[in-house]
GROMACS .gro file of C-alpha atoms in nm:
model
  436
    1MET     CA    1  -1.766   3.572   0.587
    2SER     CA    2  -1.918   3.229   0.526
    3GLN     CA    3  -1.738   2.923   0.655
    4THR     CA    4  -1.718   2.586   0.488
    5VAL     CA    5  -1.900   2.323   0.689
    6PRO     CA    6  -1.733   1.983   0.678
    7PRO     CA    7  -1.957   1.716   0.532
    8LYS     CA    8  -2.124   1.483   0.777
    9PRO     CA    9  -2.009   1.124   0.759
   10GLY     CA   10  -2.250   0.908   0.561
   11ARG     CA   11  -2.394   0.581   0.674
   12ILE     CA   12  -2.114   0.412   0.484
   13PHE     CA   13  -1.765   0.540   0.556
   14TYR     CA   14  -1.626   0.687   0.233
   15GLY     CA   15  -1.308   0.484   0.273
   16TRP     CA   16  -1.504   0.175   0.172
   17TYR     CA   17  -1.584   0.343  -0.161
   18ILE     CA   18  -1.209   0.380  -0.208
   19VAL     CA   19  -1.173   0.007  -0.140
   20ALA     CA   20  -1.453  -0.075  -0.386
   21SER     CA   21  -1.304   0.140  -0.662
   22GLY     CA   22  -0.964  -0.015  -0.593
   23PHE     CA   23  -1.122  -0.358  -0.631
   24ALA     CA   24  -1.244  -0.264  -0.980
   25LEU     CA   25  -0.906  -0.116  -1.075
   26LEU     CA   26  -0.716  -0.426  -0.966
   27SER     CA   27  -0.958  -0.674  -1.122
   28LEU     CA   28  -0.952  -0.517  -1.468
   29GLY     CA   29  -0.593  -0.390  -1.449
   30TYR     CA   30  -0.441  -0.720  -1.339
   31GLY     CA   31  -0.689  -0.900  -1.564
   32ALA     CA   32  -0.519  -0.722  -1.856
   33ARG     CA   33  -0.179  -0.840  -1.733
   34TYR     CA   34  -0.261  -1.200  -1.648
   35SER     CA   35  -0.472  -1.258  -1.957
   36TYR     CA   36  -0.131  -1.284  -2.126
   37SER     CA   37  -0.121  -1.646  -2.007
   38VAL     CA   38  -0.430  -1.706  -2.226
   39PHE     CA   39  -0.272  -1.526  -2.523
   40PHE     CA   40   0.059  -1.707  -2.459
   41PRO     CA   41  -0.025  -2.029  -2.653
   42SER     CA   42  -0.160  -1.823  -2.947
   43VAL     CA   43   0.158  -1.613  -2.961
   44ILE     CA   44   0.375  -1.927  -2.957
   45GLN     CA   45   0.162  -2.092  -3.225
   46GLN     CA   46   0.159  -1.793  -3.461
   47PHE     CA   47   0.522  -1.688  -3.438
   48GLY     CA   48   0.691  -2.019  -3.348
   49TRP     CA   49   0.897  -1.855  -3.073
   50PRO     CA   50   1.056  -2.064  -2.793
   51ARG     CA   51   0.868  -2.040  -2.464
   52ASP     CA   52   1.137  -1.851  -2.276
   53LEU     CA   53   1.134  -1.580  -2.545
   54ALA     CA   54   0.754  -1.553  -2.546
   55ALA     CA   55   0.748  -1.547  -2.164
   56SER     CA   56   1.010  -1.270  -2.159
   57ILE     CA   57   0.741  -1.031  -2.286
   58LEU     CA   58   0.562  -1.062  -1.952
   59SER     CA   59   0.900  -1.046  -1.777
   60LEU     CA   60   0.976  -0.708  -1.931
   61HIS     CA   61   0.624  -0.589  -1.842
   62LEU     CA   62   0.699  -0.672  -1.479
   63ILE     CA   63   1.045  -0.511  -1.487
   64CYS     CA   64   0.892  -0.187  -1.615
   65TYR     CA   65   0.618  -0.218  -1.352
   66GLY     CA   66   0.873  -0.262  -1.077
   67LEU     CA   67   1.109   0.015  -1.183
   68THR     CA   68   0.812   0.251  -1.183
   69ALA     CA   69   0.694   0.148  -0.833
   70PRO     CA   70   0.912   0.387  -0.627
   71LEU     CA   71   0.810   0.670  -0.862
   72ALA     CA   72   0.444   0.576  -0.818
   73GLY     CA   73   0.476   0.596  -0.440
   74PHE     CA   74   0.662   0.928  -0.470
   75LEU     CA   75   0.391   1.072  -0.697
   76VAL     CA   76   0.109   0.963  -0.468
   77ASP     CA   77   0.279   1.130  -0.170
   78ARG     CA   78   0.291   1.458  -0.362
   79VAL     CA   79   0.004   1.480  -0.612
   80GLY     CA   80  -0.238   1.218  -0.482
   81PRO     CA   81  -0.351   0.891  -0.640
   82LYS     CA   82  -0.600   1.037  -0.888
   83ARG     CA   83  -0.347   1.207  -1.116
   84SER     CA   84  -0.109   0.912  -1.096
   85MET     CA   85  -0.386   0.667  -1.180
   86LEU     CA   86  -0.524   0.872  -1.469
   87SER     CA   87  -0.185   0.881  -1.639
   88GLY     CA   88  -0.148   0.509  -1.571
   89THR     CA   89  -0.485   0.438  -1.730
   90VAL     CA   90  -0.385   0.613  -2.053
   91LEU     CA   91  -0.058   0.419  -2.073
   92LEU     CA   92  -0.210   0.080  -1.989
   93ALA     CA   93  -0.498   0.119  -2.236
   94SER     CA   94  -0.260   0.238  -2.509
   95GLY     CA   95  -0.022  -0.053  -2.447
   96MET     CA   96  -0.300  -0.311  -2.470
   97ILE     CA   97  -0.455  -0.160  -2.784
   98LEU     CA   98  -0.119  -0.137  -2.963
   99SER     CA   99  -0.025  -0.493  -2.861
  100GLY     CA  100  -0.287  -0.615  -3.105
  101PHE     CA  101  -0.071  -0.476  -3.389
  102SER     CA  102   0.258  -0.629  -3.266
  103ARG     CA  103   0.448  -0.862  -3.499
  104THR     CA  104   0.799  -0.888  -3.355
  105PRO     CA  105   0.932  -0.935  -3.001
  106TRP     CA  106   1.043  -0.570  -2.976
  107HIS     CA  107   0.692  -0.456  -3.068
  108PHE     CA  108   0.557  -0.652  -2.770
  109TYR     CA  109   0.839  -0.525  -2.549
  110LEU     CA  110   0.741  -0.166  -2.627
  111THR     CA  111   0.361  -0.205  -2.606
  112PHE     CA  112   0.279  -0.477  -2.353
  113GLY     CA  113   0.614  -0.450  -2.178
  114LEU     CA  114   0.690  -0.080  -2.142
  115LEU     CA  115   0.359   0.104  -2.189
  116ALA     CA  116   0.131  -0.146  -2.015
  117GLY     CA  117   0.386  -0.220  -1.740
  118VAL     CA  118   0.444   0.143  -1.645
  119GLY     CA  119   0.074   0.223  -1.678
  120LEU     CA  120  -0.041  -0.060  -1.453
  121CYS     CA  121   0.207   0.040  -1.184
  122LEU     CA  122   0.087   0.400  -1.182
  123LEU     CA  123  -0.274   0.296  -1.121
  124ALA     CA  124  -0.260  -0.030  -0.923
  125SER     CA  125  -0.115  -0.174  -0.603
  126ALA     CA  126   0.146   0.085  -0.498
  127PRO     CA  127  -0.079   0.395  -0.511
  128LEU     CA  128  -0.381   0.202  -0.384
  129THR     CA  129  -0.191   0.067  -0.082
  130VAL     CA  130  -0.079   0.419   0.005
  131ALA     CA  131  -0.439   0.542  -0.027
  132ILE     CA  132  -0.568   0.262   0.198
  133ARG     CA  133  -0.297   0.347   0.452
  134ASN     CA  134  -0.427   0.704   0.455
  135TRP     CA  135  -0.792   0.603   0.501
  136PHE     CA  136  -0.763   0.314   0.751
  137GLU     CA  137  -0.581   0.239   1.076
  138ARG     CA  138  -0.783   0.000   1.294
  139ARG     CA  139  -0.925  -0.193   0.999
  140ARG     CA  140  -0.629  -0.164   0.765
  141GLY     CA  141  -0.580  -0.539   0.738
  142THR     CA  142  -0.948  -0.584   0.650
  143ALA     CA  143  -0.940  -0.303   0.394
  144ILE     CA  144  -0.626  -0.433   0.224
  145SER     CA  145  -0.767  -0.787   0.219
  146LEU     CA  146  -1.090  -0.671   0.054
  147LEU     CA  147  -0.894  -0.457  -0.191
  148PHE     CA  148  -0.683  -0.747  -0.311
  149ILE     CA  149  -0.985  -0.965  -0.381
  150GLY     CA  150  -0.977  -0.760  -0.701
  151GLU     CA  151  -0.659  -0.937  -0.805
  152GLY     CA  152  -0.839  -1.269  -0.769
  153ALA     CA  153  -1.126  -1.140  -0.980
  154ALA     CA  154  -0.868  -1.077  -1.253
  155TYR     CA  155  -0.847  -1.451  -1.319
  156ALA     CA  156  -1.220  -1.467  -1.386
  157CYS     CA  157  -1.141  -1.302  -1.720
  158TYR     CA  158  -0.981  -1.621  -1.856
  159PRO     CA  159  -1.297  -1.776  -2.012
  160ALA     CA  160  -1.404  -1.435  -2.147
  161VAL     CA  161  -1.064  -1.385  -2.311
  162VAL     CA  162  -1.080  -1.735  -2.463
  163TRP     CA  163  -1.422  -1.648  -2.607
  164LEU     CA  164  -1.288  -1.321  -2.750
  165ILE     CA  165  -0.994  -1.502  -2.908
  166GLN     CA  166  -1.223  -1.763  -3.063
  167ALA     CA  167  -1.466  -1.496  -3.188
  168PHE     CA  168  -1.228  -1.224  -3.308
  169GLY     CA  169  -0.875  -1.362  -3.299
  170TRP     CA  170  -0.609  -1.285  -3.038
  171ARG     CA  171  -0.510  -0.949  -3.191
  172LYS     CA  172  -0.856  -0.790  -3.171
  173ALA     CA  173  -0.916  -0.952  -2.830
  174ILE     CA  174  -0.613  -0.791  -2.664
  175SER     CA  175  -0.695  -0.451  -2.819
  176LEU     CA  176  -1.054  -0.475  -2.693
  177GLU     CA  177  -0.920  -0.523  -2.342
  178GLY     CA  178  -0.745  -0.187  -2.370
  179VAL     CA  179  -1.067  -0.017  -2.478
  180VAL     CA  180  -1.254  -0.163  -2.179
  181VAL     CA  181  -0.980  -0.043  -1.939
  182ALA     CA  182  -1.011   0.317  -2.061
  183ALA     CA  183  -1.392   0.314  -2.066
  184VAL     CA  184  -1.419   0.192  -1.705
  185PHE     CA  185  -1.121   0.350  -1.530
  186ILE     CA  186  -1.142   0.714  -1.640
  187PRO     CA  187  -1.498   0.780  -1.510
  188LEU     CA  188  -1.427   0.580  -1.193
  189LEU     CA  189  -1.118   0.784  -1.107
  190PHE     CA  190  -1.286   1.119  -1.171
  191LEU     CA  191  -1.598   1.036  -0.970
  192VAL     CA  192  -1.471   0.833  -0.673
  193MET     CA  193  -1.099   0.841  -0.600
  194GLU     CA  194  -0.978   1.060  -0.311
  195SER     CA  195  -0.633   1.045  -0.152
  196ARG     CA  196  -0.701   1.140   0.212
  197PRO     CA  197  -1.003   1.149   0.443
  198GLU     CA  198  -0.914   1.505   0.547
  199ASN     CA  199  -1.000   1.620   0.195
  200ARG     CA  200  -1.362   1.525   0.265
  201GLY     CA  201  -1.372   1.645   0.626
  202LEU     CA  202  -1.329   1.290   0.762
  203VAL     CA  203  -1.074   1.098   0.966
  204LYS     CA  204  -0.938   0.744   0.943
  205ASP     CA  205  -1.176   0.451   0.986
  206GLY     CA  206  -1.484   0.676   0.980
  207LEU     CA  207  -1.451   0.783   1.342
  208SER     CA  208  -1.552   1.130   1.460
  209ALA     CA  209  -1.270   1.385   1.466
  210GLY     CA  210  -1.177   1.521   1.806
  211GLY     CA  211  -1.434   1.314   1.992
  212GLU     CA  212  -1.432   1.008   2.210
  213ASP     CA  213  -1.390   0.781   1.909
  214ASP     CA  214  -1.085   0.979   1.803
  215GLN     CA  215  -0.936   0.939   2.150
  216ASP     CA  216  -1.009   0.566   2.145
  217ARG     CA  217  -0.837   0.534   1.808
  218ASP     CA  218  -0.528   0.718   1.933
  219ARG     CA  219  -0.522   0.507   2.249
  220LEU     CA  220  -0.548   0.184   2.049
  221GLU     CA  221  -0.268   0.293   1.817
  222TYR     CA  222  -0.051   0.378   2.120
  223LEU     CA  223  -0.112   0.034   2.272
  224ARG     CA  224  -0.037  -0.138   1.941
  225ILE     CA  225   0.314   0.000   1.920
  226VAL     CA  226   0.580  -0.239   2.049
  227ASP     CA  227   0.894  -0.062   1.925
  228ARG     CA  228   0.831   0.305   1.993
  229GLU     CA  229   1.165   0.424   1.864
  230TRP     CA  230   1.101   0.250   1.531
  231ALA     CA  231   0.742   0.375   1.508
  232ALA     CA  232   0.849   0.735   1.574
  233GLN     CA  233   1.060   0.742   1.255
  234ASP     CA  234   0.939   0.889   0.926
  235TRP     CA  235   1.036   0.596   0.706
  236SER     CA  236   1.161   0.760   0.390
  237LEU     CA  237   1.323   0.530   0.137
  238LEU     CA  238   1.676   0.649   0.219
  239ARG     CA  239   1.620   0.566   0.586
  240ALA     CA  240   1.446   0.235   0.521
  241VAL     CA  241   1.719   0.089   0.297
  242ARG     CA  242   1.959   0.105   0.592
  243THR     CA  243   1.757  -0.156   0.782
  244CYS     CA  244   1.744  -0.535   0.763
  245ARG     CA  245   1.365  -0.531   0.793
  246TYR     CA  246   1.336  -0.345   0.464
  247PHE     CA  247   1.529  -0.610   0.272
  248LEU     CA  248   1.341  -0.894   0.440
  249THR     CA  249   1.011  -0.731   0.344
  250CYS     CA  250   1.138  -0.695  -0.012
  251LEU     CA  251   1.252  -1.059  -0.011
  252SER     CA  252   0.905  -1.179   0.088
  253SER     CA  253   0.752  -0.975  -0.194
  254PHE     CA  254   1.017  -1.095  -0.441
  255CYS     CA  255   0.962  -1.462  -0.355
  256ILE     CA  256   0.589  -1.497  -0.293
  257TRP     CA  257   0.426  -1.236  -0.511
  258GLY     CA  258   0.708  -1.232  -0.764
  259VAL     CA  259   0.889  -1.553  -0.857
  260SER     CA  260   0.652  -1.820  -0.724
  261HIS     CA  261   0.329  -1.666  -0.848
  262HIS     CA  262   0.456  -1.572  -1.193
  263ILE     CA  263   0.617  -1.904  -1.272
  264LEU     CA  264   0.272  -2.053  -1.226
  265VAL     CA  265   0.044  -1.784  -1.365
  266THR     CA  266   0.241  -1.756  -1.690
  267HIS     CA  267   0.272  -2.126  -1.766
  268GLN     CA  268  -0.027  -2.290  -1.597
  269ILE     CA  269  -0.253  -2.295  -1.904
  270ALA     CA  270   0.028  -2.403  -2.136
  271PHE     CA  271   0.109  -2.687  -1.890
  272ALA     CA  272  -0.255  -2.797  -1.884
  273LEU     CA  273  -0.269  -2.794  -2.266
  274ASP     CA  274   0.051  -3.002  -2.280
  275ALA     CA  275  -0.115  -3.253  -2.044
  276GLY     CA  276  -0.403  -3.296  -2.290
  277TYR     CA  277  -0.674  -3.061  -2.162
  278GLY     CA  278  -0.864  -2.836  -2.405
  279ARG     CA  279  -0.798  -2.463  -2.387
  280LEU     CA  280  -1.151  -2.363  -2.284
  281TYR     CA  281  -1.176  -2.642  -2.025
  282ALA     CA  282  -0.833  -2.569  -1.878
  283SER     CA  283  -0.884  -2.194  -1.866
  284SER     CA  284  -1.231  -2.236  -1.711
  285VAL     CA  285  -1.103  -2.467  -1.435
  286ILE     CA  286  -0.794  -2.256  -1.364
  287SER     CA  287  -1.012  -1.943  -1.353
  288LEU     CA  288  -1.171  -2.093  -1.040
  289GLY     CA  289  -0.852  -1.980  -0.872
  290GLY     CA  290  -0.990  -1.626  -0.898
  291PRO     CA  291  -1.292  -1.678  -0.668
  292ALA     CA  292  -1.072  -1.895  -0.445
  293PHE     CA  293  -0.819  -1.610  -0.429
  294GLY     CA  294  -1.102  -1.377  -0.327
  295LEU     CA  295  -1.209  -1.613  -0.050
  296GLY     CA  296  -0.847  -1.628   0.063
  297CYS     CA  297  -0.834  -1.249   0.080
  298LEU     CA  298  -1.153  -1.254   0.289
  299ALA     CA  299  -1.003  -1.519   0.516
  300SER     CA  300  -0.689  -1.308   0.554
  301VAL     CA  301  -0.881  -1.053   0.761
  302ILE     CA  302  -0.810  -1.296   1.045
  303SER     CA  303  -0.462  -1.141   1.039
  304ASP     CA  304  -0.608  -0.850   1.236
  305ARG     CA  305  -0.668  -1.109   1.511
  306ILE     CA  306  -0.383  -1.363   1.492
  307GLY     CA  307  -0.109  -1.157   1.327
  308ARG     CA  308   0.047  -1.124   0.983
  309GLU     CA  309   0.306  -1.399   1.030
  310TRP     CA  310   0.067  -1.679   1.125
  311SER     CA  311  -0.174  -1.582   0.848
  312MET     CA  312   0.112  -1.592   0.597
  313THR     CA  313   0.214  -1.936   0.725
  314TRP     CA  314  -0.130  -2.089   0.679
  315GLY     CA  315  -0.163  -1.935   0.334
  316THR     CA  316   0.177  -2.070   0.230
  317LEU     CA  317   0.099  -2.426   0.343
  318ILE     CA  318  -0.232  -2.432   0.157
  319SER     CA  319  -0.091  -2.290  -0.167
  320ILE     CA  320   0.206  -2.530  -0.163
  321SER     CA  321  -0.036  -2.822  -0.135
  322GLY     CA  322  -0.203  -2.693  -0.453
  323ILE     CA  323   0.130  -2.672  -0.633
  324ALA     CA  324   0.205  -3.031  -0.528
  325ALA     CA  325  -0.120  -3.145  -0.691
  326PHE     CA  326  -0.033  -2.956  -1.009
  327VAL     CA  327   0.306  -3.126  -1.034
  328LEU     CA  328   0.135  -3.467  -1.022
  329ILE     CA  329  -0.068  -3.399  -1.340
  330LYS     CA  330   0.055  -3.617  -1.627
  331ASP     CA  331  -0.259  -3.646  -1.842
  332PRO     CA  332  -0.633  -3.559  -1.826
  333SER     CA  333  -0.724  -3.881  -1.641
  334ALA     CA  334  -0.739  -3.715  -1.295
  335PRO     CA  335  -0.915  -3.379  -1.344
  336TRP     CA  336  -0.957  -3.341  -0.968
  337LEU     CA  337  -0.585  -3.253  -0.950
  338LEU     CA  338  -0.644  -2.954  -1.177
  339TYR     CA  339  -0.944  -2.845  -0.971
  340TYR     CA  340  -0.753  -2.887  -0.645
  341TYR     CA  341  -0.460  -2.684  -0.779
  342ALA     CA  342  -0.685  -2.397  -0.887
  343LEU     CA  343  -0.876  -2.385  -0.559
  344ALA     CA  344  -0.592  -2.452  -0.311
  345PHE     CA  345  -0.330  -2.235  -0.478
  346GLY     CA  346  -0.582  -1.957  -0.533
  347PHE     CA  347  -0.709  -1.967  -0.174
  348GLY     CA  348  -0.365  -1.993  -0.013
  349PHE     CA  349  -0.212  -1.725  -0.232
  350GLY     CA  350  -0.516  -1.506  -0.158
  351ILE     CA  351  -0.424  -1.521   0.210
  352CYS     CA  352  -0.058  -1.441   0.141
  353VAL     CA  353  -0.085  -1.139  -0.090
  354PRO     CA  354  -0.257  -0.899   0.154
  355MET     CA  355  -0.004  -1.004   0.418
  356VAL     CA  356   0.283  -0.872   0.206
  357ALA     CA  357   0.113  -0.532   0.183
  358ALA     CA  358  -0.013  -0.528   0.544
  359SER     CA  359   0.330  -0.624   0.680
  360ALA     CA  360   0.498  -0.346   0.483
  361THR     CA  361   0.249  -0.083   0.606
  362ASP     CA  362   0.273  -0.209   0.966
  363ILE     CA  363   0.651  -0.175   0.961
  364PHE     CA  364   0.700   0.143   0.754
  365GLN     CA  365   0.484   0.447   0.819
  366GLY     CA  366   0.518   0.824   0.808
  367PRO     CA  367   0.445   1.114   0.569
  368HIS     CA  368   0.719   1.006   0.328
  369ALA     CA  369   0.668   0.628   0.342
  370GLY     CA  370   0.501   0.613   0.000
  371ALA     CA  371   0.828   0.565  -0.189
  372THR     CA  372   0.936   0.299   0.063
  373ILE     CA  373   0.618   0.100   0.014
  374GLY     CA  374   0.640   0.154  -0.360
  375SER     CA  375   0.990   0.009  -0.365
  376VAL     CA  376   0.856  -0.312  -0.207
  377TRP     CA  377   0.653  -0.344  -0.528
  378LEU     CA  378   0.979  -0.306  -0.719
  379SER     CA  379   1.110  -0.621  -0.552
  380PHE     CA  380   0.786  -0.800  -0.637
  381ALA     CA  381   0.820  -0.696  -0.999
  382LEU     CA  382   1.182  -0.807  -1.021
  383GLY     CA  383   1.076  -1.149  -0.894
  384GLY     CA  384   0.778  -1.142  -1.127
  385ALA     CA  385   1.007  -1.062  -1.419
  386LEU     CA  386   1.232  -1.357  -1.334
  387GLY     CA  387   0.944  -1.603  -1.286
  388PRO     CA  388   0.797  -1.617  -1.641
  389TRP     CA  389   1.139  -1.644  -1.806
  390LEU     CA  390   1.256  -1.900  -1.549
  391GLY     CA  391   0.952  -2.121  -1.615
  392GLY     CA  392   1.017  -2.106  -1.989
  393TRP     CA  393   1.387  -2.177  -1.941
  394PHE     CA  394   1.312  -2.483  -1.728
  395PHE     CA  395   1.074  -2.607  -1.998
  396GLU     CA  396   1.335  -2.567  -2.271
  397MET     CA  397   1.602  -2.734  -2.054
  398PHE     CA  398   1.403  -3.028  -1.913
  399GLY     CA  399   1.114  -3.063  -2.158
  400GLY     CA  400   0.853  -2.998  -1.890
  401TYR     CA  401   0.745  -2.771  -1.607
  402GLN     CA  402   0.759  -2.998  -1.302
  403GLU     CA  403   1.102  -2.875  -1.188
  404ALA     CA  404   0.996  -2.513  -1.225
  405PHE     CA  405   0.682  -2.571  -1.018
  406VAL     CA  406   0.880  -2.742  -0.740
  407LEU     CA  407   1.108  -2.437  -0.735
  408ALA     CA  408   0.800  -2.213  -0.709
  409ALA     CA  409   0.689  -2.400  -0.395
  410GLY     CA  410   1.033  -2.371  -0.233
  411VAL     CA  411   1.061  -2.000  -0.310
  412GLN     CA  412   0.720  -1.934  -0.155
  413ALA     CA  413   0.832  -2.105   0.167
  414LEU     CA  414   1.142  -1.884   0.169
  415GLY     CA  415   0.924  -1.574   0.139
  416CYS     CA  416   0.713  -1.685   0.434
  417GLY     CA  417   1.027  -1.722   0.644
  418ALA     CA  418   1.132  -1.369   0.548
  419VAL     CA  419   0.807  -1.229   0.693
  420TRP     CA  420   0.875  -1.402   1.025
  421LEU     CA  421   1.227  -1.256   1.032
  422ALA     CA  422   1.105  -0.906   0.940
  423GLY     CA  423   0.868  -0.935   1.238
  424PRO     CA  424   0.586  -0.682   1.189
  425ARG     CA  425   0.459  -0.808   1.527
  426LYS     CA  426   0.775  -0.664   1.685
  427VAL     CA  427   0.690  -0.316   1.557
  428ARG     CA  428   0.309  -0.304   1.587
  429LEU     CA  429   0.066  -0.554   1.728
  430VAL     CA  430  -0.243  -0.624   1.521
  431PRO     CA  431  -0.558  -0.486   1.692
  432GLY     CA  432  -0.668  -0.832   1.807
  433ARG     CA  433  -0.345  -0.878   2.003
  434VAL     CA  434  -0.371  -0.555   2.202
  435GLY     CA  435  -0.417  -0.643   2.567
  436ASN     CA  436  -0.340  -1.014   2.515
   0.00000   0.00000   0.00000
């Protein structure tokens, strides 16, 4: 009887192909979501809706995204990321295409809100974070940081979306985005995505199974553990919700990735237009936040050396300085403030986002941890749903965005404090701290 011979590891560990495909999924998937800030002025202009109503479309998108997150983690634990992501691709592409035909708020709620929100959740951060957890141990922080550069690349779509709107109108532009999502994602998922290294005869981090490297990996993981009783648990969602650490992790996601980010990302272009900048100029400058976000994600790999908490702190300070510059903009006479906002907020936030994911996976592990990690994305989405509406409400109440942006800075600081209190360093040391 013939035996199946496990494939030999290639020169490049296959886990990095998972990271690369995840980068593409996040860049185009989140590009579809955050391009709404470019469509936002067109929607207001055409329908004459108040800004809080128009922003509530993105809010509902994020609510649907968040409510789906625990289900996405549950599905990935049981059927693997490929099936989850394929179904998500169909829903996201359909939601974007149908949004081009929307004429009333409830049309947008159904298409961009429900279909696109659920679809993006099934194919984006929650299942990808679980997949990265399965493929990486020693270099998990690095892998997650590289993965989330894709979210920064999403903002690079701003000038392209402006061009599409100018060339074809906003309706055809948003539908074309849905077509691109389907054309890219479906082949990528069929050809590349794999849930676990064992399915390809590999082990985590590309080390050799059963050999000296495997023993070194196990020894390093043993030395990393600070709280052995905690680390020995299989952190299912029912078990996790009984702990303070779970709610602190959710609070950090709610504040940083949710409220703070989405107040800004929804209203930043509208604020720049109100200050007197042209749409193409403002969107082009603000899109620089995408490459800056990517650089921040690259810089966040230092968290594998200095720890998640200190990396989060530096990222928070830098991004708050960018928000402060944004608040000072009154007119187009000081364009450097707009540039500084895009670069500093993008870079600082790029450091912070991987820390939310890395902290959650450091604290909660086990065969059934997928739903727990997915529920952290629920808290992000609830904050993200509040942020767009809150920014619009502040505008309608005060006639401007400055108060909303100050709130965004304060909420981000609160989220940073929550990471320190959750204390991933008290559960597992990062590899660079082992032996120190």
